[in-house]
Amino acid sequence: MGAAEECLDGDTMAFYASGAWAVTNAGGNPVEAIGVWSLAQGSLVVDFSDLDMPDQVETATGLVGADGETQFRLTSDMVAGGEQTLYRCSE
């Protein structure tokens, strides 16, 4: 999330076709959170657990707006400022 240049730092939020979701980083703890995602009535729904507290499952819901092939807007009360731009980083 944030500026497109942040693709260079190795931190990612990955949405897999299987419905799995993960937050990873390039630091000492490569996986920070895992869960599942789905689209329901135009909203993105993510059920996830932070790996430091795996027994606590949270649900985040947001509206997705397209901004082109490499980015989209996520509007949710769970993101700073209520809206973030997510970028698709090349592999």
XYZ file of C-alpha atoms in Angstrom:
91
model
C 0.000 0.000 0.000
C 1.158 3.533 -0.528
C 3.369 4.769 -3.332
C 4.258 2.594 -6.324
C 7.940 2.821 -5.295
C 7.089 0.706 -2.253
C 7.036 -2.354 -4.517
C 10.824 -2.209 -4.215
C 10.915 -2.790 -0.440
C 9.718 -6.404 -0.565
C 6.578 -5.926 1.556
C 3.510 -7.403 -0.102
C -0.175 -8.060 0.336
C -0.938 -11.082 -1.849
C -4.359 -12.155 -3.122
C -4.137 -15.706 -4.513
C -6.628 -17.188 -6.990
C -7.345 -19.977 -4.472
C -8.855 -17.412 -2.084
C -5.825 -17.341 0.216
C -4.456 -13.984 1.362
C -1.155 -13.075 3.030
C 0.856 -10.094 4.182
C 4.569 -10.712 3.799
C 7.688 -8.649 4.271
C 11.334 -8.771 3.396
C 12.366 -8.659 7.047
C 13.046 -11.329 9.647
C 9.391 -12.442 9.806
C 8.474 -13.167 6.183
C 4.744 -13.776 6.848
C 2.885 -11.371 9.133
C -0.763 -12.299 8.557
C -2.729 -14.928 6.672
C -6.350 -15.445 5.804
C -8.908 -15.819 3.051
C -10.475 -13.273 0.729
C -13.622 -13.081 -1.359
C -15.686 -10.594 -3.327
C -19.263 -10.164 -2.148
C -21.740 -7.653 -3.585
C -18.981 -5.380 -4.887
C -16.979 -5.467 -1.663
C -13.680 -7.114 -0.823
C -13.945 -9.241 2.344
C -10.790 -10.492 4.091
C -10.884 -12.780 7.144
C -7.405 -12.931 8.650
C -5.197 -13.583 11.665
C -1.958 -11.934 12.637
C 0.574 -14.738 13.144
C 1.471 -13.273 16.553
C -2.170 -13.875 17.636
C -3.467 -16.747 15.462
C -6.550 -17.365 17.603
C -7.900 -13.842 16.940
C -9.600 -13.665 13.541
C -10.537 -10.253 12.181
C -12.720 -9.363 9.221
C -12.024 -6.375 6.992
C -14.514 -5.228 4.371
C -13.848 -2.598 1.766
C -15.044 -1.230 -1.541
C -12.729 -1.698 -4.485
C -12.376 0.905 -7.232
C -10.322 0.303 -10.374
C -7.567 2.781 -11.178
C -6.007 0.897 -14.089
C -4.208 -2.393 -14.638
C -1.577 -1.942 -11.931
C -3.487 -0.374 -9.054
C -6.821 -0.167 -7.295
C -8.390 1.896 -4.523
C -9.542 0.229 -1.309
C -12.013 2.175 0.806
C -12.448 0.774 4.312
C -12.576 1.952 7.902
C -9.655 -0.412 8.586
C -7.139 1.536 6.472
C -5.485 4.798 7.459
C -7.433 7.778 6.193
C -10.291 5.528 5.091
C -8.817 4.922 1.629
C -5.565 3.450 0.296
C -4.216 2.771 -3.142
C -2.839 -0.740 -3.636
C -0.348 -1.437 -6.413
C 0.251 -4.626 -8.347
C 3.993 -5.189 -8.184
C 5.717 -7.079 -10.964
C 7.408 -10.293 -9.916
